[in-house]
mmCIF file of C-alpha atoms in Angstrom:
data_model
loop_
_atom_site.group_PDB
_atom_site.id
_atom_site.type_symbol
_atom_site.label_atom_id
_atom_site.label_comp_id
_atom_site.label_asym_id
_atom_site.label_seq_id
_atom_site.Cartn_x
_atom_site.Cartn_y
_atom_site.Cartn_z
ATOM 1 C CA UNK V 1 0.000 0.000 0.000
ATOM 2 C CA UNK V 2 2.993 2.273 0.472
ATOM 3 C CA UNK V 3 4.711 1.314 -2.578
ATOM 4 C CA UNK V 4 5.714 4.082 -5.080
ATOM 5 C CA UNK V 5 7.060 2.700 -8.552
ATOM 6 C CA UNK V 6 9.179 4.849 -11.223
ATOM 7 C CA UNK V 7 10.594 4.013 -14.505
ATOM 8 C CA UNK V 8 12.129 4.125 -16.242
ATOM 9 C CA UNK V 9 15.713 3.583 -14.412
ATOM 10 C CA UNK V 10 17.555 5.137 -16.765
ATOM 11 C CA UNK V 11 17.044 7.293 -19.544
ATOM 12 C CA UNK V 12 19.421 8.815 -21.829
ATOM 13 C CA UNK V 13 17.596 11.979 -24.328
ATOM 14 C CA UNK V 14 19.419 14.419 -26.740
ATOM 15 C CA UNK V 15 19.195 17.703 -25.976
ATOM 16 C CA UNK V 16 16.160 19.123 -26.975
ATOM 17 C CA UNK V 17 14.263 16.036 -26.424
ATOM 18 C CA UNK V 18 11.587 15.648 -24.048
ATOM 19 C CA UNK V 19 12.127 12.918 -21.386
ATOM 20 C CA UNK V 20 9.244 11.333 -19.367
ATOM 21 C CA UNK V 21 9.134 9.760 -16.250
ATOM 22 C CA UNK V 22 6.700 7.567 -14.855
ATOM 23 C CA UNK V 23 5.397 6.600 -11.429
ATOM 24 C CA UNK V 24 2.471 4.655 -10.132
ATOM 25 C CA UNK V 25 1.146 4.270 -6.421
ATOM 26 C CA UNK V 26 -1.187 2.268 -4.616
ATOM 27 C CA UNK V 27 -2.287 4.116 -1.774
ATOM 28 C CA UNK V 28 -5.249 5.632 -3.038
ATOM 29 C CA UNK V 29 -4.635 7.743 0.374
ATOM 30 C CA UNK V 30 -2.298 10.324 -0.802
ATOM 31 C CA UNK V 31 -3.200 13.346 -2.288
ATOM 32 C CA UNK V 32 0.254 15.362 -3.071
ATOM 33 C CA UNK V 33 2.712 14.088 -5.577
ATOM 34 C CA UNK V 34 6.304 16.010 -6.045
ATOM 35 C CA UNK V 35 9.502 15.181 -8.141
ATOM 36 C CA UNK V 36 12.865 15.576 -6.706
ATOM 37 C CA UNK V 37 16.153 16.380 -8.288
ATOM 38 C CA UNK V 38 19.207 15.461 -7.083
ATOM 39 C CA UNK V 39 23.145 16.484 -8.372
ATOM 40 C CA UNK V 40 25.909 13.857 -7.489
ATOM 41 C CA UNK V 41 26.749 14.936 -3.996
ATOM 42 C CA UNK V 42 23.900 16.781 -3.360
ATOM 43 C CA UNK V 43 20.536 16.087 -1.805
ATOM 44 C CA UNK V 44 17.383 16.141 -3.357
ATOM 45 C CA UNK V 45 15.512 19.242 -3.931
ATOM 46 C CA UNK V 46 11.745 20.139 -4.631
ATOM 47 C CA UNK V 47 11.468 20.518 -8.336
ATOM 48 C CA UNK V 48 7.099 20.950 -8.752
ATOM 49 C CA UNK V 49 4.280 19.424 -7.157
ATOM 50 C CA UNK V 50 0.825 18.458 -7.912
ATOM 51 C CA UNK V 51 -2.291 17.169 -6.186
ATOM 52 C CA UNK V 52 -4.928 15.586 -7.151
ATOM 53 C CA UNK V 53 -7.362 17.868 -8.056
ATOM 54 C CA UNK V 54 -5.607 18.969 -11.109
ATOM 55 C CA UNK V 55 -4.312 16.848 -14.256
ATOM 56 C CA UNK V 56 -1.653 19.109 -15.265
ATOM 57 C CA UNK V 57 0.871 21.069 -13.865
ATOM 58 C CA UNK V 58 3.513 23.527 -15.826
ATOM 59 C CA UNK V 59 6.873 25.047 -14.335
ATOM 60 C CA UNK V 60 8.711 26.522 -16.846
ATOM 61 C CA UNK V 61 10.390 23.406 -18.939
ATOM 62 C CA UNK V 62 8.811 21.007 -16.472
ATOM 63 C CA UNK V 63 5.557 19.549 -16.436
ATOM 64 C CA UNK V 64 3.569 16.885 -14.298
ATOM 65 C CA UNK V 65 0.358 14.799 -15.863
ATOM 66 C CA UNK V 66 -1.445 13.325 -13.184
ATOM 67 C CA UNK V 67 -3.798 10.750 -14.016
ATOM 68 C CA UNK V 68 -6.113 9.385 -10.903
ATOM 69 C CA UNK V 69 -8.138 6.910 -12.229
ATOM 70 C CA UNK V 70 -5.256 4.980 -13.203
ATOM 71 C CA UNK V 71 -2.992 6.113 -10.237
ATOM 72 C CA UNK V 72 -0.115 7.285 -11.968
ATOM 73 C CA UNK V 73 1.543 10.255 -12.945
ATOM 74 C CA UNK V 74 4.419 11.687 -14.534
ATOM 75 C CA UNK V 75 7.413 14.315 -15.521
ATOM 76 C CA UNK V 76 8.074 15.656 -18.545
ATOM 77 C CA UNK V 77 10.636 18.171 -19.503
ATOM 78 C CA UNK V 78 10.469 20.794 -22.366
ATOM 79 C CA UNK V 79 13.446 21.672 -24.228
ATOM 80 C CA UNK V 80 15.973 19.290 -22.178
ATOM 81 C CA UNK V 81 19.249 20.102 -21.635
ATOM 82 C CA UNK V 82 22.818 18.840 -20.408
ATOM 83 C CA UNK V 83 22.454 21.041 -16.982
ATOM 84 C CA UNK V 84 19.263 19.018 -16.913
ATOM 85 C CA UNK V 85 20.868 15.477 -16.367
ATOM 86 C CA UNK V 86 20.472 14.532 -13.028
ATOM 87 C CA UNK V 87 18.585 11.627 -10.875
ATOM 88 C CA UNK V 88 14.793 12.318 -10.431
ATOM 89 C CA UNK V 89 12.439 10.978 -7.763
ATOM 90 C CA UNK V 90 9.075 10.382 -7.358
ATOM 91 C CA UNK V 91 7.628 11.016 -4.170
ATOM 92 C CA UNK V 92 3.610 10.611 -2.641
ATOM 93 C CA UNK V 93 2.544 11.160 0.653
ATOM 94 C CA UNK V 94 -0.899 12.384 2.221
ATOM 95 C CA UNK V 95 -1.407 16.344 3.377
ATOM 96 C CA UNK V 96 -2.511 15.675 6.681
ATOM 97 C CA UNK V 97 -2.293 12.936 8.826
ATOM 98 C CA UNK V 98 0.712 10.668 8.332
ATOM 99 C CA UNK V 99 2.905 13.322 5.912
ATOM 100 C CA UNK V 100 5.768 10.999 5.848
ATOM 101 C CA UNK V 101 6.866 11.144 2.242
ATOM 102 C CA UNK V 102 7.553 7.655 0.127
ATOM 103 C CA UNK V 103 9.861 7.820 -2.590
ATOM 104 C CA UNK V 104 10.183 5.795 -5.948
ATOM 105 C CA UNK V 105 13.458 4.374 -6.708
ATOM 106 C CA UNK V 106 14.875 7.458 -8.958
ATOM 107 C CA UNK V 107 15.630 7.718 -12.924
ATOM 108 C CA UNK V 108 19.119 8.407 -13.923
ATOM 109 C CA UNK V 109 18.588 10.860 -16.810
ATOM 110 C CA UNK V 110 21.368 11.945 -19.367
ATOM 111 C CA UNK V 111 20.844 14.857 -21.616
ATOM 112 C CA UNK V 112 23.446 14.595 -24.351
ATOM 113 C CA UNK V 113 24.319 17.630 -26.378
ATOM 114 C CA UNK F 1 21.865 29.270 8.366
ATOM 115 C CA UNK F 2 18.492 28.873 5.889
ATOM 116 C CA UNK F 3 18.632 25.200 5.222
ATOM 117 C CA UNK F 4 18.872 21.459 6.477
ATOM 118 C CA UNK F 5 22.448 21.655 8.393
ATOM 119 C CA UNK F 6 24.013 17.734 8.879
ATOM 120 C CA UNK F 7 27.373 16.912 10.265
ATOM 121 C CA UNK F 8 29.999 15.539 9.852
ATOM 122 C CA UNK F 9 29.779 15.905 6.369
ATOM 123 C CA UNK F 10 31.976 12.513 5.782
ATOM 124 C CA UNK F 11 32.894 9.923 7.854
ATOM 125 C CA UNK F 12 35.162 6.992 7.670
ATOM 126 C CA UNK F 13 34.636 4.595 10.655
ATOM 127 C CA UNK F 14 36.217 1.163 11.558
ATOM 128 C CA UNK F 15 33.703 -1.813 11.546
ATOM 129 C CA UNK F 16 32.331 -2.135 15.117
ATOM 130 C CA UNK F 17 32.174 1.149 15.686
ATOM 131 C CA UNK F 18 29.346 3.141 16.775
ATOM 132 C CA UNK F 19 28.521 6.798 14.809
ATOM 133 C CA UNK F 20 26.412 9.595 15.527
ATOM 134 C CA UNK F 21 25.296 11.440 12.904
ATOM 135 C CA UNK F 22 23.484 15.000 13.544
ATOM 136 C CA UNK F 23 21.144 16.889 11.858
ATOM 137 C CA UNK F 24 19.760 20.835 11.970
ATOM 138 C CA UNK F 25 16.538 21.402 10.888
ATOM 139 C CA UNK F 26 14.776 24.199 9.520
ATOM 140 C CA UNK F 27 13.974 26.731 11.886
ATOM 141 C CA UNK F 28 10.496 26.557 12.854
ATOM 142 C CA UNK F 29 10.073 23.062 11.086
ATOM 143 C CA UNK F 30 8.032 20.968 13.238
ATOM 144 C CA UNK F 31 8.851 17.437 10.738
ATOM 145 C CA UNK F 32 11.950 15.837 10.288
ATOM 146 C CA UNK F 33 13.077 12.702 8.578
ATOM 147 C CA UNK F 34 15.908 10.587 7.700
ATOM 148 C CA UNK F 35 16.351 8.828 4.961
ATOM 149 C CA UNK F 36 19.257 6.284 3.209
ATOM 150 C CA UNK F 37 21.096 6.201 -0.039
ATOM 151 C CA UNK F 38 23.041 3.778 -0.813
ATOM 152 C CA UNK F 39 25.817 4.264 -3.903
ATOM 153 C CA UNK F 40 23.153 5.043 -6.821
ATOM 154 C CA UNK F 41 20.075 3.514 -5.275
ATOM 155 C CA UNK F 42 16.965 5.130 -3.955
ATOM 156 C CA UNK F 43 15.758 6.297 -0.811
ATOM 157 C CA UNK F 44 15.014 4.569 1.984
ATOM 158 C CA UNK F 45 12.887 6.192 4.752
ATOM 159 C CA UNK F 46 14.614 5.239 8.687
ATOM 160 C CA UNK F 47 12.533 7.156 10.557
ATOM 161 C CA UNK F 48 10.131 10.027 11.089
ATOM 162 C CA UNK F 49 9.859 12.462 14.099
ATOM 163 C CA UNK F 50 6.482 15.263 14.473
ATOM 164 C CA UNK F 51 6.154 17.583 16.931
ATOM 165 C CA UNK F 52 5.803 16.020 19.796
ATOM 166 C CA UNK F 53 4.188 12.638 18.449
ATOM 167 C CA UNK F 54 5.827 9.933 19.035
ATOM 168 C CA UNK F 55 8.238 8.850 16.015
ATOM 169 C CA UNK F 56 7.989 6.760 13.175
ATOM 170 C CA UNK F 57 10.139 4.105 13.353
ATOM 171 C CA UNK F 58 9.092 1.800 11.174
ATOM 172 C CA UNK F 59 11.935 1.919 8.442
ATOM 173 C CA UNK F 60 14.718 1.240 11.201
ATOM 174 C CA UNK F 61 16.391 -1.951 9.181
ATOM 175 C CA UNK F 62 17.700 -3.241 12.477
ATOM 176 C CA UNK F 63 18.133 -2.632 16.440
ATOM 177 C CA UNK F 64 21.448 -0.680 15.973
ATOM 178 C CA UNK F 65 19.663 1.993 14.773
ATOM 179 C CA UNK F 66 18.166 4.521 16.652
ATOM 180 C CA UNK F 67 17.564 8.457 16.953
ATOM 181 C CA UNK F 68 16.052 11.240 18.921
ATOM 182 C CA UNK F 69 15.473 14.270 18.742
ATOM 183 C CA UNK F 70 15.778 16.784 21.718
ATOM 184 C CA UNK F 71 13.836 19.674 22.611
ATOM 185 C CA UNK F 72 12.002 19.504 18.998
ATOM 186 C CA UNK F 73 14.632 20.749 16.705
ATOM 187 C CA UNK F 74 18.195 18.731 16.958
ATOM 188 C CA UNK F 75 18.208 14.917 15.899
ATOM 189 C CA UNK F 76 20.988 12.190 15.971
ATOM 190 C CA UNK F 77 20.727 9.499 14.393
ATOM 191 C CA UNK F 78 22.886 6.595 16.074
ATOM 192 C CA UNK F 79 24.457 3.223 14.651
ATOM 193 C CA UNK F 80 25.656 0.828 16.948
ATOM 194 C CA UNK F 81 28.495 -1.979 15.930
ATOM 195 C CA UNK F 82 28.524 -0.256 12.467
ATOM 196 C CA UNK F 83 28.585 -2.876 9.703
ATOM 197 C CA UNK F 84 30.054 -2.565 5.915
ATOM 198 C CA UNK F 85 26.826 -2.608 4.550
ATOM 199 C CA UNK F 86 25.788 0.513 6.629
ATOM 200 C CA UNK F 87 27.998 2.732 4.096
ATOM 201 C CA UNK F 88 25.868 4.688 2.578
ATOM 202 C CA UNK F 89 24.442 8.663 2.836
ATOM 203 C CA UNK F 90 22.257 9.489 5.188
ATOM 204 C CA UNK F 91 20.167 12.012 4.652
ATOM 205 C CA UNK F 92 17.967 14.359 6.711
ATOM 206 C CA UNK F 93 14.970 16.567 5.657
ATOM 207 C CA UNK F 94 12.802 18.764 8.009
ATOM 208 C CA UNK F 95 9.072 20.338 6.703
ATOM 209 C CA UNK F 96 6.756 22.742 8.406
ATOM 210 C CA UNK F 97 3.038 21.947 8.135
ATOM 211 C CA UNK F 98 2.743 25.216 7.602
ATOM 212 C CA UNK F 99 4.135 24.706 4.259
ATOM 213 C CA UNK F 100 1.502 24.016 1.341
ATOM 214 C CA UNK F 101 2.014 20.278 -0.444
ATOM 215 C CA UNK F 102 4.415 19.151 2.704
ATOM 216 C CA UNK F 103 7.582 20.576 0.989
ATOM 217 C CA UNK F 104 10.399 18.598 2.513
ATOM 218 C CA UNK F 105 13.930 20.041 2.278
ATOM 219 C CA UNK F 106 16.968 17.817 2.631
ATOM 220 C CA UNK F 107 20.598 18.650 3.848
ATOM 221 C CA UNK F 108 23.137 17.230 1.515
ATOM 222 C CA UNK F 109 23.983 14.129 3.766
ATOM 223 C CA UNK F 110 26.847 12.691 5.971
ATOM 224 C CA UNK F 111 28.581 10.293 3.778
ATOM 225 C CA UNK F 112 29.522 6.932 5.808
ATOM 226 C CA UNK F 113 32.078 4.866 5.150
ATOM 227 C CA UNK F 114 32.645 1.667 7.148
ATOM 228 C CA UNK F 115 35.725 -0.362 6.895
#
């Protein structure tokens, strides 16, 4: 019930490309979904967010689709480039009540010029 | 400072060993987590703390691990005996309900070595 799953593990995209990133849940409990990027030796950070009252979600380059009846969403990005390559992480957890935030396993993305 | 504060930063330890490994929240953040991550893998959740509710623990992976968090704000997180598959970063986050969506910020980890 708390299991988050992303893929793909990898991904390698020219630049210019648009990667996507998927991630289905079980828990039909939580009700906020972010992505996380992370630099080598750094620790994740908040890239955008959605819940589940919307289907779509724009940040500049990056975008979430959020689909509910099929418990999945996932991450797209516009116009990738190099500075974009990175690991990314799913992530779902509920507002209130138990907050506690469960990850997928990450996607290893490589934006090559 | 602004953000998640964790020290030391790096640290080699002999097998056996016990470590303490601290973390500074957020000011004013009420959550905070830590998490695991192993060379290239993905997170794994230890253990959560909430105001003053007692703690998740459930992600603990064995007995020799253990934390607290004192007065709200500090944590340690300790591990007895330290093993060689305890290398990893460990990573700590803090949140304020406050905060719209449950935006968690992480420090950039304390790197353990065991040898």
């Amino acid at each position: 019930q708390q299991q988050v799953k992303q893929s793909p593990q990898s991904l390698i995209v020219q630049k210019g490309g648009i990667p996507i990133i998927n991630c289905a849940y079980e828990n039909t409990a939580f009700d906020y979904f972010p992505w996380y990027q992370q630099f080598p030796g750094k620790g994740p950070a908040l890239l955008i967010a959605i819940r589940p009252d919307v289907s779509e979600k724009k940040e500049g380059r990056f975008t979430i689709s959020f689909n509910k009846s099929a418990k999945q969403f996932s991450l797209h990005i516009m116009d990738s480039q190099p500075g974009d390559s990175a690991t990314y992480f799913c992530a779902a957890s509920m507002v209130f009540g138990n907050e506690k935030l469960t990850f997928g396993t990450g996607t290893r993305l490589t934006i090559i010029p | 400072g602004a953000g998640v504060s964790q020290s030391p930063s790096n640290k080699v330890t002999e097998k056996g060993k016990d470590v303490e490994l601290r973390c500074d929240p957020i000011s004013g953040h009420t959550a905070l987590y830590w998490y695991r991550q192993s060379l290239g893998q993905g997170l794994e959740f230890l253990i959560y703390f909430q105001g003053n509710s007692a703690p998740d623990k459930s992600g603990l992976p064995s007995d020799r691990f253990s934390a607290e968090r004192t007065g709200g704000s500090v944590s340690t997180l300790t591990i007895q005996r330290t093993q060689q598959e305890d290398s990893a970063v460990y990573l700590c986050a803090s949140s304020s309900r406050r905060d719209r969506g449950n935006t968690i910020y992480f420090g950039e980890g304390s790197w353990l070595t065991v040898v």
